[in-house]
CSV table of C-alpha atoms in Angstrom, one decimal:
chain,number,residue,atom,x,y,z
A,189,ASP,CA,0.0,0.0,0.0
A,190,GLY,CA,2.4,2.7,-1.2
A,191,GLY,CA,1.7,6.1,-2.4
A,192,ILE,CA,1.4,8.3,0.6
A,193,THR,CA,2.7,7.1,4.0
A,194,GLN,CA,2.2,8.9,7.3
A,195,SER,CA,3.8,8.1,10.6
A,196,PRO,CA,3.1,7.5,13.4
A,197,LYS,CA,-0.4,6.2,13.3
A,198,TYR,CA,-1.1,7.4,16.8
A,199,LEU,CA,0.8,10.2,18.6
A,200,PHE,CA,0.4,11.4,22.2
A,201,ARG,CA,1.7,14.8,23.3
A,202,LYS,CA,2.0,16.5,26.6
A,203,GLU,CA,0.9,20.1,26.8
A,204,GLY,CA,3.7,22.4,25.9
A,205,GLN,CA,5.5,20.0,23.6
A,206,ASN,CA,6.1,20.3,19.9
A,207,VAL,CA,5.6,17.2,17.8
A,208,THR,CA,6.3,16.4,14.2
A,209,LEU,CA,4.1,14.3,11.9
A,210,SER,CA,5.8,12.6,9.0
A,211,CYS,CA,4.4,12.5,5.5
A,212,GLU,CA,6.2,10.8,2.6
A,213,GLN,CA,5.1,10.1,-1.0
A,214,ASN,CA,6.6,8.1,-3.8
A,215,LEU,CA,4.2,9.3,-6.5
A,216,ASN,CA,6.5,12.0,-7.8
A,217,HIS,CA,3.9,14.7,-7.2
A,218,ASP,CA,4.9,18.3,-6.8
A,219,ALA,CA,2.0,19.4,-4.6
A,220,MET,CA,1.4,18.2,-1.1
A,221,TYR,CA,-1.1,19.2,1.5
A,222,TRP,CA,-1.9,18.9,5.2
A,223,TYR,CA,-5.5,18.7,6.5
A,224,ARG,CA,-7.0,18.5,9.9
A,225,GLN,CA,-10.2,16.4,10.2
A,226,ASP,CA,-12.5,17.0,13.1
A,227,PRO,CA,-16.0,15.4,13.6
A,228,GLY,CA,-18.6,17.6,12.0
A,229,GLN,CA,-16.1,20.0,10.4
A,230,GLY,CA,-14.9,18.1,7.4
A,231,LEU,CA,-11.3,18.6,6.3
A,232,ARG,CA,-9.7,22.0,6.9
A,233,LEU,CA,-6.4,22.9,5.1
A,234,ILE,CA,-3.5,23.7,7.3
A,235,TYR,CA,-0.6,24.2,4.9
A,236,TYR,CA,0.2,23.2,1.3
A,237,SER,CA,3.3,23.2,-0.9
A,238,GLN,CA,3.3,23.4,-4.7
A,239,ILE,CA,7.0,22.8,-5.1
A,240,VAL,CA,10.1,22.0,-3.1
A,241,ASN,CA,11.3,24.9,-0.8
A,242,ASP,CA,7.9,26.6,-1.1
A,243,PHE,CA,4.8,26.4,1.0
A,244,GLN,CA,1.7,28.5,1.8
A,245,LYS,CA,-0.6,28.8,4.7
A,246,GLY,CA,-4.0,27.3,4.5
A,247,ASP,CA,-7.1,28.3,6.5
A,248,ILE,CA,-6.0,27.2,9.9
A,249,ALA,CA,-2.2,27.5,9.9
A,250,GLU,CA,-1.8,29.1,13.3
A,251,GLY,CA,0.2,26.9,15.7
A,252,TYR,CA,1.5,24.7,12.9
A,253,SER,CA,4.7,24.8,10.8
A,254,VAL,CA,6.0,22.8,7.8
A,255,SER,CA,9.0,22.4,5.7
A,256,ARG,CA,9.5,21.1,2.2
A,257,GLU,CA,13.2,20.3,1.7
A,258,LYS,CA,12.6,17.3,-0.5
A,259,LYS,CA,9.9,16.5,-3.1
A,260,GLU,CA,9.0,13.3,-1.3
A,261,SER,CA,8.6,14.7,2.2
A,262,PHE,CA,6.3,17.3,3.8
A,263,PRO,CA,6.5,17.1,7.6
A,264,LEU,CA,4.1,19.0,9.8
A,265,THR,CA,5.1,20.3,13.3
A,266,VAL,CA,2.3,20.9,15.8
A,267,THR,CA,3.7,23.5,18.1
A,268,SER,CA,2.7,24.4,21.7
A,269,ALA,CA,1.0,27.5,20.3
A,270,GLN,CA,-1.8,25.3,18.8
A,271,LYS,CA,-4.6,25.6,21.3
A,272,ASN,CA,-6.5,22.5,20.4
A,273,PRO,CA,-4.3,20.1,18.6
A,274,THR,CA,-6.2,16.9,19.4
A,275,ALA,CA,-7.4,15.8,15.9
A,276,PHE,CA,-6.9,13.5,13.0
A,277,TYR,CA,-4.3,14.7,10.5
A,278,LEU,CA,-4.3,13.8,6.9
A,279,CYS,CA,-1.6,14.4,4.3
A,280,ALA,CA,-2.2,14.4,0.6
A,281,SER,CA,-0.5,14.9,-2.7
A,282,ARG,CA,-2.0,16.0,-6.0
A,283,ASP,CA,-1.4,14.8,-9.5
A,284,SER,CA,-1.4,16.7,-12.7
A,285,TYR,CA,-5.1,15.9,-13.2
A,286,ASN,CA,-6.0,17.6,-10.0
A,287,GLU,CA,-6.8,14.5,-8.1
A,288,GLN,CA,-5.6,14.4,-4.5
A,289,PHE,CA,-4.3,11.1,-2.9
A,290,PHE,CA,-4.5,10.8,0.8
A,291,GLY,CA,-2.4,9.1,3.4
A,292,PRO,CA,-3.8,6.9,6.2
A,293,GLY,CA,-3.7,9.7,8.7
A,294,THR,CA,-2.2,10.3,12.2
A,295,ARG,CA,-4.3,10.7,15.3
A,296,LEU,CA,-2.8,13.1,17.7
A,297,THR,CA,-4.0,13.3,21.3
A,298,VAL,CA,-2.8,15.8,23.8
A,299,LEU,CA,-2.6,14.4,27.3
B,691,ALA,CA,-15.9,33.4,-0.9
B,692,GLN,CA,-15.6,29.8,-1.8
B,693,ARG,CA,-17.8,27.4,0.2
B,694,VAL,CA,-19.1,23.9,0.0
B,695,THR,CA,-22.2,23.0,1.9
B,696,GLN,CA,-23.4,19.5,2.7
B,697,PRO,CA,-26.6,20.0,4.7
B,698,GLU,CA,-27.0,16.5,5.9
B,699,LYS,CA,-24.7,15.1,8.5
B,700,LEU,CA,-26.3,11.6,8.4
B,701,LEU,CA,-28.4,9.9,5.7
B,702,SER,CA,-29.9,6.5,6.5
B,703,VAL,CA,-31.6,4.3,3.9
B,704,PHE,CA,-32.5,0.7,3.4
B,705,LYS,CA,-30.8,-1.5,0.8
B,706,GLY,CA,-32.3,-1.0,-2.6
B,707,ALA,CA,-33.6,2.5,-1.9
B,708,PRO,CA,-32.5,5.5,-3.9
B,709,VAL,CA,-29.9,7.8,-2.4
B,710,GLU,CA,-29.2,11.5,-2.9
B,711,LEU,CA,-26.4,13.2,-1.0
B,712,LYS,CA,-26.7,17.0,-1.4
B,713,CYS,CA,-23.9,19.4,-2.1
B,714,ASN,CA,-24.2,23.1,-2.8
B,715,TYR,CA,-21.3,25.4,-3.5
B,716,SER,CA,-20.3,29.0,-3.7
B,717,TYR,CA,-17.7,30.1,-6.2
B,718,SER,CA,-17.7,33.1,-8.5
B,719,GLY,CA,-15.7,31.6,-11.3
B,720,SER,CA,-15.8,28.2,-13.0
B,721,PRO,CA,-15.5,25.4,-10.5
B,722,GLU,CA,-14.3,21.8,-10.6
B,723,LEU,CA,-16.4,19.6,-8.3
B,724,PHE,CA,-15.5,16.3,-6.7
B,725,TRP,CA,-16.9,13.6,-4.5
B,726,TYR,CA,-14.5,11.9,-2.1
B,727,VAL,CA,-15.4,8.8,-0.1
B,728,GLN,CA,-14.0,7.4,3.1
B,729,TYR,CA,-15.0,3.8,3.8
B,730,SER,CA,-14.5,2.4,7.3
B,731,ARG,CA,-10.8,1.9,8.1
B,732,GLN,CA,-9.8,3.0,4.6
B,733,ARG,CA,-8.2,6.1,3.2
B,734,LEU,CA,-10.1,9.0,1.8
B,735,GLN,CA,-10.3,8.5,-2.0
B,736,LEU,CA,-11.8,10.1,-5.0
B,737,LEU,CA,-15.1,8.7,-6.1
B,738,LEU,CA,-15.9,10.9,-9.0
B,739,ARG,CA,-15.5,14.4,-10.5
B,740,HIS,CA,-17.8,16.4,-12.7
B,741,ILE,CA,-15.4,16.8,-15.5
B,742,SER,CA,-15.1,13.1,-16.2
B,743,ARG,CA,-18.9,12.7,-16.4
B,744,GLU,CA,-18.7,9.0,-15.5
B,745,SER,CA,-20.6,6.7,-13.2
B,746,ILE,CA,-18.5,5.0,-10.4
B,747,LYS,CA,-20.0,2.2,-8.4
B,748,GLY,CA,-23.4,3.2,-9.7
B,749,PHE,CA,-23.0,6.8,-8.4
B,750,THR,CA,-23.5,9.8,-10.6
B,751,ALA,CA,-23.4,13.5,-10.0
B,752,ASP,CA,-24.3,16.3,-12.3
B,753,LEU,CA,-23.0,19.8,-12.0
B,754,ASN,CA,-26.0,22.3,-12.0
B,755,LYS,CA,-24.5,25.7,-12.4
B,756,GLY,CA,-27.9,27.4,-12.1
B,757,GLU,CA,-28.6,25.9,-8.7
B,758,THR,CA,-24.9,25.7,-7.8
B,759,SER,CA,-25.3,22.1,-6.9
B,760,PHE,CA,-23.5,18.8,-7.3
B,761,HIS,CA,-25.7,16.2,-5.7
B,762,LEU,CA,-24.5,12.6,-5.6
B,763,LYS,CA,-27.1,10.0,-6.6
B,764,LYS,CA,-27.5,6.3,-6.8
B,765,PRO,CA,-30.7,4.6,-7.8
B,766,PHE,CA,-30.3,1.5,-5.6
B,767,ALA,CA,-28.2,1.7,-2.5
B,768,GLN,CA,-26.0,-1.2,-1.4
B,769,GLU,CA,-24.7,-2.0,2.2
B,770,GLU,CA,-21.2,-1.5,0.9
B,771,ASP,CA,-22.0,2.1,0.1
B,772,SER,CA,-22.0,2.9,3.8
B,773,ALA,CA,-19.3,5.5,4.2
B,774,MET,CA,-18.5,9.1,4.8
B,775,TYR,CA,-18.9,11.2,1.7
B,776,TYR,CA,-17.3,14.6,1.1
B,777,CYS,CA,-18.1,17.1,-1.6
B,778,ALA,CA,-15.1,19.2,-2.6
B,779,LEU,CA,-14.5,22.2,-4.9
B,780,SER,CA,-11.4,23.4,-6.8
B,781,GLY,CA,-11.3,26.5,-8.8
B,782,LEU,CA,-10.7,26.5,-12.5
B,783,THR,CA,-10.6,30.3,-12.6
B,784,TYR,CA,-8.7,31.1,-9.4
B,785,ASN,CA,-7.5,29.2,-6.3
B,786,THR,CA,-6.8,26.3,-8.7
B,787,ASP,CA,-4.4,24.6,-6.4
B,788,LYS,CA,-6.6,23.9,-3.4
B,789,LEU,CA,-9.6,21.8,-2.5
B,790,ILE,CA,-12.4,23.2,-0.4
B,791,PHE,CA,-14.2,20.4,1.4
B,792,GLY,CA,-17.7,20.3,2.8
B,793,THR,CA,-18.4,19.0,6.3
B,794,GLY,CA,-19.3,15.5,5.0
B,795,THR,CA,-22.4,13.3,5.0
B,796,ARG,CA,-22.3,9.9,6.6
B,797,LEU,CA,-24.4,7.4,4.6
B,798,GLN,CA,-25.7,4.4,6.4
B,799,VAL,CA,-27.3,1.6,4.3
B,800,PHE,CA,-29.3,-0.9,6.4
B,801,PRO,CA,-30.0,-4.4,5.2
């Protein structure tokens, strides 16, 4: 089950800690995305990157940071500034036909 | 502003009944509309898109620009259709590199 991989599957964080969620893709896609999925709110865009070394804020970027040093990788850091980080996080990449391919997700819980 | 509205959080039907999942959108240019589906314990994946005009797993959706709708329909629901369905919009005129998701509708098909 290749394509987009996310790790870890479950992550627990203490308040005040920064944590980094991994997202890797082997689809050779330029564009990658991070979403947050909460019950009843659908998917909300956190950050996205159209190309290596470039990224843009999405609708809910506050308290998050990203990097895009390699085409294959788009890690997301949830900082202590994020007030309500407990959520399900989805990473995706987009092909040239505008279809997004999603990873299996990481469930983050703040203890 | 771009917006996707799915008015129903939950839709419950019996096997063999017709299904219509509603989606309305707001976008001032030409949109591209998608339906994504998330089956239990599976990744979010593309079901269909209005540009391709095809039927997938018996589902169809027609873009109605006059009513700004993209409802998903199936004449005879099956138990395996039970899943979370998300309507999404991408711009063809502007904001072409992002997807705006609705809040999702959970479809339950009872035997």
